[in-house]
Coordinates of C-alpha atoms in Angstrom, one line a residue:
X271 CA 9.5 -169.7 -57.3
X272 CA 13.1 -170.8 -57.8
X273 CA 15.1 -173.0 -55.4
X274 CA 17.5 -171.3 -54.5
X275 CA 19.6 -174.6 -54.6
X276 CA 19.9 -173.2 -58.4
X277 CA 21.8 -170.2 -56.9
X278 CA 24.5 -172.3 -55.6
X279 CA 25.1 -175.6 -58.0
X280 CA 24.0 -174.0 -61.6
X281 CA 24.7 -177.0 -64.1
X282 CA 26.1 -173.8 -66.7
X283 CA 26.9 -170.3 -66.3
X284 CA 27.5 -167.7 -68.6
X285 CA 29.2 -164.0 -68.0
X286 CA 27.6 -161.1 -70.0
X287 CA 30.0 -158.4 -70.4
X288 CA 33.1 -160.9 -70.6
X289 CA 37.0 -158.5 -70.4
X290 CA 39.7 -159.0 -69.0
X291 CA 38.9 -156.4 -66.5
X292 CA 36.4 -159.3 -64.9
X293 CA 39.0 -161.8 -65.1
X294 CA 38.4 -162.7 -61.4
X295 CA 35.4 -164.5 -62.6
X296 CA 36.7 -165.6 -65.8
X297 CA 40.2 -167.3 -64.4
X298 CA 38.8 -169.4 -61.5
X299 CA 35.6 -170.2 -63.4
X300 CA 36.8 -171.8 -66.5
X301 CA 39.5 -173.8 -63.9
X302 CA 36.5 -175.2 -62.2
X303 CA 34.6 -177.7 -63.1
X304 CA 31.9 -175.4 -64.5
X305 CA 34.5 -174.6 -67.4
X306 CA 32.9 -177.0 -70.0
X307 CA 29.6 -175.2 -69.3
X308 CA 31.2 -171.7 -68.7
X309 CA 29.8 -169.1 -71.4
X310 CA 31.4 -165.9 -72.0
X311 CA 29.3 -163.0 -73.9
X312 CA 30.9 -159.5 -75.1
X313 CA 29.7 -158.7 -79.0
X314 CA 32.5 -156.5 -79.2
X315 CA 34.9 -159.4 -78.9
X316 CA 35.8 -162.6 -80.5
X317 CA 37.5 -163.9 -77.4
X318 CA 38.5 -162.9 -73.9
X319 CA 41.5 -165.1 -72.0
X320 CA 41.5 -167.2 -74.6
X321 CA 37.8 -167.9 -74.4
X322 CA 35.6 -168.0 -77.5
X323 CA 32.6 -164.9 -77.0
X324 CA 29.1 -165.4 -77.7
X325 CA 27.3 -162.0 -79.2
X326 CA 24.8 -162.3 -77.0
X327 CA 23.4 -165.0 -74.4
X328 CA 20.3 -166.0 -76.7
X329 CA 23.3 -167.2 -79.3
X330 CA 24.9 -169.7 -76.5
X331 CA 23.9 -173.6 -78.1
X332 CA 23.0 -174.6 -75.0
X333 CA 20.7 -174.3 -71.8
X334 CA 22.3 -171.6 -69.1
X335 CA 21.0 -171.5 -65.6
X336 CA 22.5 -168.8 -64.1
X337 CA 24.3 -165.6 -65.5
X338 CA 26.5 -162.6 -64.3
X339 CA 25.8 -159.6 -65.4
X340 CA 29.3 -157.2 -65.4
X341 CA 27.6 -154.7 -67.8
X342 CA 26.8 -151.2 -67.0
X343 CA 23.3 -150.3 -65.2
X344 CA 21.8 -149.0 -68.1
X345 CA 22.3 -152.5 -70.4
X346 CA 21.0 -154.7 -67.6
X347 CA 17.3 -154.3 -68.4
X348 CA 17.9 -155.2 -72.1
X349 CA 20.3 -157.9 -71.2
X350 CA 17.9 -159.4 -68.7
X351 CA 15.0 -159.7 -71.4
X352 CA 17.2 -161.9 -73.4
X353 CA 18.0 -163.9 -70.0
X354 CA 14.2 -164.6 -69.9
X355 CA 13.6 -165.4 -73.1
X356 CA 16.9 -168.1 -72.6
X357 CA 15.0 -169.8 -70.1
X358 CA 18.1 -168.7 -67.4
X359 CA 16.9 -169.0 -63.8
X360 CA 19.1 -167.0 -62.0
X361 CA 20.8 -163.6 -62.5
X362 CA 23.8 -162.0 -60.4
X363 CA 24.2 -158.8 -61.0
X364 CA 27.8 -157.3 -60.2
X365 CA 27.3 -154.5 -61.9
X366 CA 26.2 -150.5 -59.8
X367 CA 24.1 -148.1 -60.6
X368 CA 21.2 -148.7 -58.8
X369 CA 19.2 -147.4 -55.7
X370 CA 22.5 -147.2 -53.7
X371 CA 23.3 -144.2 -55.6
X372 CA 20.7 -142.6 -53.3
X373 CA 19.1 -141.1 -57.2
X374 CA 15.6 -141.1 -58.2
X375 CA 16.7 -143.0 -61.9
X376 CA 18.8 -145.5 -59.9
X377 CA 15.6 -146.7 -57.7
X378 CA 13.3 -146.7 -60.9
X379 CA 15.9 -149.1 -62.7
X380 CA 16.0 -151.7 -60.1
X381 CA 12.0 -151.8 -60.3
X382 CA 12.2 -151.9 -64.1
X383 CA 14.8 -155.0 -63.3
X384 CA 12.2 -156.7 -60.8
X385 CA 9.5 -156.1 -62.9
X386 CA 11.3 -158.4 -66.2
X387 CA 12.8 -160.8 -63.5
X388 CA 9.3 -161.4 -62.3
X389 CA 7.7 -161.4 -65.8
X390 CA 10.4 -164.0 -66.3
X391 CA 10.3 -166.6 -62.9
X392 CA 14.1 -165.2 -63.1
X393 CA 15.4 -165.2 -59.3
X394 CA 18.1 -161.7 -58.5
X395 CA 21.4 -161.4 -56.4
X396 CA 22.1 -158.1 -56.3
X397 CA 22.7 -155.5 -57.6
X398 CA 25.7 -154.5 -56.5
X399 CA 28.0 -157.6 -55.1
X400 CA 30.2 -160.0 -55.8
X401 CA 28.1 -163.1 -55.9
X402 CA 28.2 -166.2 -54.8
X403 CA 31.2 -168.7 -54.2
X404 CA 30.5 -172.1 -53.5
X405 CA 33.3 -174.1 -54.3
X406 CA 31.7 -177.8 -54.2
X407 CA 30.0 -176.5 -57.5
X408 CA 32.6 -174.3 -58.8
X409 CA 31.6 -170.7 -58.3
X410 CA 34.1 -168.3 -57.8
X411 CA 34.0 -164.4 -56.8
X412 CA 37.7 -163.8 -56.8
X413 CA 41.4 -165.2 -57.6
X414 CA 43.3 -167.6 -55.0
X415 CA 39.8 -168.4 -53.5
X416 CA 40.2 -172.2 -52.2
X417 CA 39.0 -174.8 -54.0
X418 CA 38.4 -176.9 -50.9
X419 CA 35.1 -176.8 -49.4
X420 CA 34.0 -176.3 -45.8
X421 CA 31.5 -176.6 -43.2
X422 CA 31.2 -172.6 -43.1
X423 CA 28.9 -170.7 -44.7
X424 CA 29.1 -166.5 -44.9
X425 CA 26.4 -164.0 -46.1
X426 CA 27.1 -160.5 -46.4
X427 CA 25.9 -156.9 -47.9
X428 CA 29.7 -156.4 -48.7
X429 CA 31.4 -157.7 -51.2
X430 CA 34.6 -156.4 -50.2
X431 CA 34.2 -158.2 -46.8
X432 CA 32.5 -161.2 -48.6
X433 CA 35.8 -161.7 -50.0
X434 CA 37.9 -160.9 -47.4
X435 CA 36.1 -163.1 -44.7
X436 CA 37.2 -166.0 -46.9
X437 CA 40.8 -165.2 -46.8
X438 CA 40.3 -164.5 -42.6
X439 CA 38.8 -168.3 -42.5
X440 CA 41.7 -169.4 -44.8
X441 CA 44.2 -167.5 -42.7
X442 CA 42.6 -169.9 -39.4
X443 CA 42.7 -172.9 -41.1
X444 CA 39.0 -173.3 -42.0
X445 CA 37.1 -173.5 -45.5
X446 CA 33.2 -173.0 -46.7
X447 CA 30.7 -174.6 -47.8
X448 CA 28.7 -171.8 -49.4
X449 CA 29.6 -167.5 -49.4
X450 CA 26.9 -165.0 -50.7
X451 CA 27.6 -161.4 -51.6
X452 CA 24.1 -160.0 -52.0
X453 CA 24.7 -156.5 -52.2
X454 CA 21.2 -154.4 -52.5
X455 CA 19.0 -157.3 -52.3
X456 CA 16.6 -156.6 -54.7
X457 CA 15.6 -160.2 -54.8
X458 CA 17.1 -162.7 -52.4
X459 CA 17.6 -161.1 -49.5
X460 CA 19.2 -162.0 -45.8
X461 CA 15.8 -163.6 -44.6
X462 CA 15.8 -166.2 -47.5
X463 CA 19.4 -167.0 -47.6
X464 CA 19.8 -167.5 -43.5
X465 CA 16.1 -170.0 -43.5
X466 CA 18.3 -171.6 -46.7
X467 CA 21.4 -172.3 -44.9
X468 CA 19.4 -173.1 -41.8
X469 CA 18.5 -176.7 -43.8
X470 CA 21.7 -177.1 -45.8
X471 CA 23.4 -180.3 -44.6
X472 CA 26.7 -178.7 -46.2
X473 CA 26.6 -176.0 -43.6
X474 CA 27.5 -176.6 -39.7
X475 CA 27.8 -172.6 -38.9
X476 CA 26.5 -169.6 -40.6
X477 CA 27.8 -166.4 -40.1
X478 CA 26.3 -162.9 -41.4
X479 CA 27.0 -159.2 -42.4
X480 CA 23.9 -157.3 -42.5
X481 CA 23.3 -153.7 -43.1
X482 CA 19.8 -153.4 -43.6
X483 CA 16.6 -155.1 -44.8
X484 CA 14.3 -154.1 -47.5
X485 CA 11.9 -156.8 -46.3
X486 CA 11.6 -157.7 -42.9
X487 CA 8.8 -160.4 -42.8
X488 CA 9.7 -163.6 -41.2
X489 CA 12.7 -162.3 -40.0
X490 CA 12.3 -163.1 -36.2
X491 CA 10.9 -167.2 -36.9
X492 CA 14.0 -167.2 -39.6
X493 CA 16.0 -166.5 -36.9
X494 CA 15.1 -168.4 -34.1
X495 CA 14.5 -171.6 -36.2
X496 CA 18.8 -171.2 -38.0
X497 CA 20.0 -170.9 -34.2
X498 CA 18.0 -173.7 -33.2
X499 CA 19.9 -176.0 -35.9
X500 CA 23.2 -174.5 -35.5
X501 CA 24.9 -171.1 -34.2
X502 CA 24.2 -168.3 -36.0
X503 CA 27.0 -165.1 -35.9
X504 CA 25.5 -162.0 -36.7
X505 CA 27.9 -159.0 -37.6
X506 CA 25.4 -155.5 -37.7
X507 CA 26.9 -152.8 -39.8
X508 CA 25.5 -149.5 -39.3
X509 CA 24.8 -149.5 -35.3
X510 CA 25.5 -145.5 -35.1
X511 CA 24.4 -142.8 -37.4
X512 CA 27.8 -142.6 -39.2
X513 CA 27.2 -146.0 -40.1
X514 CA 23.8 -145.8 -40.6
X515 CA 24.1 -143.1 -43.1
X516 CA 27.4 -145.0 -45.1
X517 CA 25.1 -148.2 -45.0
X518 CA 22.5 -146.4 -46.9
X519 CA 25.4 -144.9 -49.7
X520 CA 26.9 -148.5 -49.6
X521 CA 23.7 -150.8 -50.6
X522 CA 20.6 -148.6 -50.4
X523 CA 18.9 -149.9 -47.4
X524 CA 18.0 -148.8 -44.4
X525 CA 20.3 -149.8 -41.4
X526 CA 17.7 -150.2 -39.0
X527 CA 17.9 -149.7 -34.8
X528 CA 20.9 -150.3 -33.6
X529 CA 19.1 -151.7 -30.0
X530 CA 16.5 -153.5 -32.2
X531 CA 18.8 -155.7 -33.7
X532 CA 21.0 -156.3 -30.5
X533 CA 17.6 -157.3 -28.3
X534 CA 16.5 -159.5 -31.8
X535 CA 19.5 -161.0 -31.8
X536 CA 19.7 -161.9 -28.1
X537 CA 16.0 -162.9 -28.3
X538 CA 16.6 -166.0 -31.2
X539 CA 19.8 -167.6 -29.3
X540 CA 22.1 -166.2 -32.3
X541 CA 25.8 -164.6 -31.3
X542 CA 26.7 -160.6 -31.7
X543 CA 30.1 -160.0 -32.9
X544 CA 31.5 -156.1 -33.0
X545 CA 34.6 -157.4 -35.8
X546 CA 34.9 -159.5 -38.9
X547 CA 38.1 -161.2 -37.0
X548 CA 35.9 -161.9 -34.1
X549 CA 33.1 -163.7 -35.8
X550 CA 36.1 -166.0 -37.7
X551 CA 37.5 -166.4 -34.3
X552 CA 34.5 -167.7 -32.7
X553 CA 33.8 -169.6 -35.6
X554 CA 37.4 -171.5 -35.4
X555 CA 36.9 -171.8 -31.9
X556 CA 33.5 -173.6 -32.3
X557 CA 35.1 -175.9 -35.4
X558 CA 37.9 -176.8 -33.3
X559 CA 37.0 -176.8 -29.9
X560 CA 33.9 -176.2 -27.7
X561 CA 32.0 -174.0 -25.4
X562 CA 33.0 -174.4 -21.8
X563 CA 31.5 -175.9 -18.7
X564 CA 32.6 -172.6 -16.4
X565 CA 34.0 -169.4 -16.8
X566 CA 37.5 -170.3 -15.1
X567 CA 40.4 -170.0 -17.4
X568 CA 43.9 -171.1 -16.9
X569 CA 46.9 -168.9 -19.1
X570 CA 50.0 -171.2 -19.8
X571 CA 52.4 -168.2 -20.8
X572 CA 56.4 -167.5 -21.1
X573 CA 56.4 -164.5 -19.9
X574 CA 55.0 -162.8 -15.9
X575 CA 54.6 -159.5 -17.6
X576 CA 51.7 -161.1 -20.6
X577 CA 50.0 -163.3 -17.8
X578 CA 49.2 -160.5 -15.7
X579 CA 48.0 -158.0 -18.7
X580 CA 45.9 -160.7 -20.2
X581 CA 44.6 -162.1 -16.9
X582 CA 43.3 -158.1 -16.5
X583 CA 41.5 -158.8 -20.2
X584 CA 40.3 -162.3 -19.6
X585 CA 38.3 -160.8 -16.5
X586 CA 37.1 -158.0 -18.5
X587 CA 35.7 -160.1 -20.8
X588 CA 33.5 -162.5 -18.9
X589 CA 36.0 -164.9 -17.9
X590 CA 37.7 -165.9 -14.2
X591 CA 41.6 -166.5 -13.8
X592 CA 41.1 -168.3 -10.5
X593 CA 43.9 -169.5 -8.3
X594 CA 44.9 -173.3 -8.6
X595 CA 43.9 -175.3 -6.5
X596 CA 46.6 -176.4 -3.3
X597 CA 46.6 -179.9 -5.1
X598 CA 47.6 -178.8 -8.6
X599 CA 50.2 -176.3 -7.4
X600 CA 52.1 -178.7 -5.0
X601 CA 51.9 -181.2 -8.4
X602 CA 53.0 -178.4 -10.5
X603 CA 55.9 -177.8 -8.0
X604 CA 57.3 -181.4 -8.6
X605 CA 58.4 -180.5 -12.1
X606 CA 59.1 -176.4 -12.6
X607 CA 61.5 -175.1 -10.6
X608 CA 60.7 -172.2 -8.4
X609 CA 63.4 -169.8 -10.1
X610 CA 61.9 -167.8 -13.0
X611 CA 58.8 -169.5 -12.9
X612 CA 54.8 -168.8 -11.1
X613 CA 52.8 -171.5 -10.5
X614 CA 49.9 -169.7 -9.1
X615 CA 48.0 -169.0 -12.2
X616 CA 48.9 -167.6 -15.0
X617 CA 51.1 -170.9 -15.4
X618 CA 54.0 -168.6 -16.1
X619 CA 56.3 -171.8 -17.1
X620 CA 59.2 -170.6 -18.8
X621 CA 61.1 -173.9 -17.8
X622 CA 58.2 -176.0 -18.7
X623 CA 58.5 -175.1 -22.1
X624 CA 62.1 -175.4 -22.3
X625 CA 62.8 -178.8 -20.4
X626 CA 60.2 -180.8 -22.5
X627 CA 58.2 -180.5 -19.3
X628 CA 55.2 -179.0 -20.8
X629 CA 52.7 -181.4 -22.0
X630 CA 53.0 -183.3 -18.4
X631 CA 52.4 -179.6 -16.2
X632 CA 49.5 -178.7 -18.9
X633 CA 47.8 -182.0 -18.1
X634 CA 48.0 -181.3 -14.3
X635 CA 46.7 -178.4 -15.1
X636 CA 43.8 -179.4 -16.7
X637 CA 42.8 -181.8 -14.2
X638 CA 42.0 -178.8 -11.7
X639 CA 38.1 -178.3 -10.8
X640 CA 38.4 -174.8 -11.0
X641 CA 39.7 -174.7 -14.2
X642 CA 37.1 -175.2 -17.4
X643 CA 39.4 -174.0 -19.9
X644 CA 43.1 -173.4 -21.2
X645 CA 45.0 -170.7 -23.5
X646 CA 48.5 -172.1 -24.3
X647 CA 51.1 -168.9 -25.4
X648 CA 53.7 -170.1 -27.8
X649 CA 56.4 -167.8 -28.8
X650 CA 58.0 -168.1 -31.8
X651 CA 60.8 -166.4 -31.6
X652 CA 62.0 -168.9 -28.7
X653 CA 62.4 -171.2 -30.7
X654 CA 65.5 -169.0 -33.2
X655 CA 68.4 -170.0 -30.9
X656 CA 67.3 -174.3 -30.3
X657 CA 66.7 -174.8 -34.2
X658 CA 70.1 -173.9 -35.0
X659 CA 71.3 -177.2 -32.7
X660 CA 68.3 -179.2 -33.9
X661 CA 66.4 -178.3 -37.2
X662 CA 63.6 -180.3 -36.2
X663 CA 62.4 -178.9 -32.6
X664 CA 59.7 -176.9 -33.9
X665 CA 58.1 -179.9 -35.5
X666 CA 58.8 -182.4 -32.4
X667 CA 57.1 -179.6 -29.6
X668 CA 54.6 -178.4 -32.2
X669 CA 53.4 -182.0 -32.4
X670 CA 53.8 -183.0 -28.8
X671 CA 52.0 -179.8 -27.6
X672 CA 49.1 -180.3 -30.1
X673 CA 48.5 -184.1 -29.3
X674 CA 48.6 -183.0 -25.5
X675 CA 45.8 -180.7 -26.1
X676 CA 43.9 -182.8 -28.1
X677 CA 43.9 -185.4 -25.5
X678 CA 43.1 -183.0 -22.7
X679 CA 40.0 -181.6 -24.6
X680 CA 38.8 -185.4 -25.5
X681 CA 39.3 -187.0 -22.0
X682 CA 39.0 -183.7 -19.6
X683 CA 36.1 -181.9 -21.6
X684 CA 37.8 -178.5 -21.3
X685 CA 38.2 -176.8 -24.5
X686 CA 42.0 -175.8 -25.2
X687 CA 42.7 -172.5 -26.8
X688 CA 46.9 -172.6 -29.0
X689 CA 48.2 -168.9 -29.0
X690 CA 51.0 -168.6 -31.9
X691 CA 52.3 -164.5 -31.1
X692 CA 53.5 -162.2 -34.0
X693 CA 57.0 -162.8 -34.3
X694 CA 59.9 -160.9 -36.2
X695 CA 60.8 -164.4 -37.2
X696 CA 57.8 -164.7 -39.7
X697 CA 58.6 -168.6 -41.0
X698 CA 58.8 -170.0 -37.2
X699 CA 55.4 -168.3 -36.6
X700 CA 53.9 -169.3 -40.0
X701 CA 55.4 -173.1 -39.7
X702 CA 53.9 -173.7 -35.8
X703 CA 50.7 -172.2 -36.9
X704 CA 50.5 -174.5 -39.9
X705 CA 51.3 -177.3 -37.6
X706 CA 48.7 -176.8 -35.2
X707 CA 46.1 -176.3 -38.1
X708 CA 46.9 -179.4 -39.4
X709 CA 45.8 -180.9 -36.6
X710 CA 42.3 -179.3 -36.2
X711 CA 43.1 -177.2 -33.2
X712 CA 41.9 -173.9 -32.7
X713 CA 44.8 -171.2 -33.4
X714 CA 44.7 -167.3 -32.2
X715 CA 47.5 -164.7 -32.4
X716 CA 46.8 -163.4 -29.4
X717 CA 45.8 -164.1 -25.5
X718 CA 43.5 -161.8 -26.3
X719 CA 41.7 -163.3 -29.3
X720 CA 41.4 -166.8 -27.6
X721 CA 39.5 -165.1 -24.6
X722 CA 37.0 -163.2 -26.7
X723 CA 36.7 -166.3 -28.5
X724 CA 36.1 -168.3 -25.5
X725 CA 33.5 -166.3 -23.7
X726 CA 31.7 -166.2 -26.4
X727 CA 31.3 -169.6 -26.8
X728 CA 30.9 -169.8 -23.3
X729 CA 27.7 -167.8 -23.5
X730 CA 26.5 -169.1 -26.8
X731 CA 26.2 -172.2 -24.8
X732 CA 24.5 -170.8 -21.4
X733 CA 22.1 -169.4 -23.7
X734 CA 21.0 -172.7 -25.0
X735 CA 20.5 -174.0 -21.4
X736 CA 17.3 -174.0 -20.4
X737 CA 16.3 -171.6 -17.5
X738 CA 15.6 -172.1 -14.1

């Protein structure tokens, strides 16, 4: 059988059914450094994007490894015999058509497909996705994709949210190594690509969209072994009968039991999400930070009104706000004022943040037994009035603030969560974010987010403990 290390670094690749209308292959493909062994094929055309055509795949004057098929259902039978008898190795199929139609001639195509691809050695992804981007070897599914590569890797039924989940880890600051749109999985399937991932040194977390499975064997070892060699996020589509039934229209497979897959996935050690943002969250949080020792959480905030409401949903989700210690509040009361400000926690520390007081109360803070983490609340929009006396204060707190937390996870061990709020000032909020990105620290929008974010990493890590 095929490696699939052939799925992700193809030494050429050729598109059958080449138009402009596929141009988001076409325009990052050829700008990669595939494009001196990029292929296009169309026998209708002499060129597409300035592109010479090939009539057909079998006329390309060299070896191809791996071709995309963007022609319609009916042609891919005929279009695969010609891929065999090329000697290619792997097909993608983008194009529809097939058994997710829920029709009797869509199921007998994809076994007419299997059967050649068989005959052939001829590994499938697909029908029905967008592919595979891997950007180390120049495989694009879509314009403005990054050309960067990361320690991420993303597999997924959808390849809407395939390339979406891209632009949510580019968003956070975070890139991939390897993302897999597999649509019906005809072929390679979830089982294979996780137990690939699982062993690729390129890859430090793997998360997942999953629907269904058409094959399930191996899926429990697959499982357990991936989460033993790094965490494993697991999004499952189709958990009620709504979804259940759109996952069958969507790729063709059956969604499966939605308590099934939440006692499998607790059983192997891997993490549930409910959201694509809260798998990228987790993810940043793990990239950038780490699980905690405890459950205590201390909320560094501007405002009394957002530390009470997200104390309420830092509880709810797993988490303590405990009270500092007498210690850390008579240290805290050396430097904030007791007008306007609670020192209680939430550190609601107004004056902190506008004194230059901060990073000094945050590191008191930190040192406090009862505290095992910290969410820092920054407000852009507090920041409108100071830059217009000194155009460089968001880049002076932004990088004081970011090396105080940096230091406070490296020497106190307690993972330290920024939180940049939506502002109507849209360049402060997009030039602190950058900032803190910059330096590798973990960036949420909301109190919120970082707590979700937090106790999930919190019990990703008891689960790893061993038990008692």
């Amino acid at each position: 059988m095929v490696s699939l290390d052939v799925v992700f670094y193809p030494r050429s690749v050729a598109l059958i059914g080449a138009s402009k209308d596929v141009g988001f292959y076409i325009d990052p493909i050829s700008a990669s450094k595939l494009r001196e062994k990029f292929f296009l094929i169309n026998p209708r055309a002499g060129e597409v994007s300035g592109l010479k055509c090939y009539p057909s795949i079998l006329d390309v004057p060299e070896p191809v490894d791996y071709a995309i098929f963007a022609v319609p259902a009916r042609v891919v039978p005929e279009a695969l015999e010609e891929c065999g008898r090329k000697g290619v190795r792997v097909v993608h199929i983008y194009s529809s058509g097939f058994s997710e139609t829920g029709l009797e001639e869509g199921r007998l195509l994809e076994e007419e497909v299997l059967k050649i691809a068989r005959k052939y050695g001829i590994r499938i992804i697909g029908p029905n996705c967008m592919g595979v981007y891997c950007p180390e070897s120049g495989l694009f599914f879509s314009h403005d994709l990054p050309s960067e590569s990361g320690p991420v890797a993303f597999i997924s039924q959808s390849g809407g949210q395939a390339v979406n989940f891209v632009f949510e880890g580019l968003w956070r600051g975070f890139r991939f190594s390897k993302v897999v749109s597999y649509g019906n999985a005809l072929d390679v399937d979830f089982v294979e690509l996780v137990d690939y991932l699982a062993g690729d040194p390129k890859t430090s977390i793997i998360g997942a969209y999953v629907e269904g499975l058409r094959k399930t064997g191996g899926l429990l070892e697959t499982l357990r072994n991936a989460s033993e060699k790094k965490p494993l996020v697991i999004l499952k589509g189709g958990q009620t009968e709504d979804g259940a039934r759109a996952a069958a229209s969507h790729t063709g497979v059956l969604a499966g039991s939605a308590k099934i897959w939440e006692g499998l996935i607790k059983q192997v050690g891997a993490v549930s999400v409910e959201t694509f943002e809260d798998m990228a969250d987790f993810i940043m949080g793990f990239l950038y930070a780490f699980p905690p020792k405890g459950r205590g959480v201390s909320i560094v905030t501007t405002s009394g009104g957002s530390a009470v409401v997200h104390s309420d949903l830092c509880v709810k989700e797993g988490l303590r706000v405990p009270r500092f210690s007498e210690e850390t509040q008579a240290e805290l009361r050396k430097i904030i004022p007791v007008a306007g400000s609670s020192i209680r926690n939430p550190l609601d520390a107004w004056m902190a943040f506008q004194s230059g007081i901060l990073p000094e109360a945050l590191n008191i803070v930190s040192r406090d037994t009862n505290i095992h983490s910290l969410i820092v609340e920054v407000q852009p929009g507090g920041f409108k009035v100071y830059t217009a006396r000194d155009p460089s204060v968001v880049e002076k707190f932004t990088s004081i603030l970011g090396e105080t937390c940096k230091k406070i996870m490296s020497e106190q061990g307690k993972p330290t969560m920024i939180v940049v709020t939506k502002s109507i000032y849209p360049e402060f909020e997009a030039k602190i974010r950058s900032k803190f990105q910059s330096m590798n620290l973990p960036v949420y929008q909301s109190i919120y987010e970082a707590a979700k974010a937090l106790s999930k990493l919190y019990m990703y890590q008891q689960s790893r403990e061993p038990q008692e």
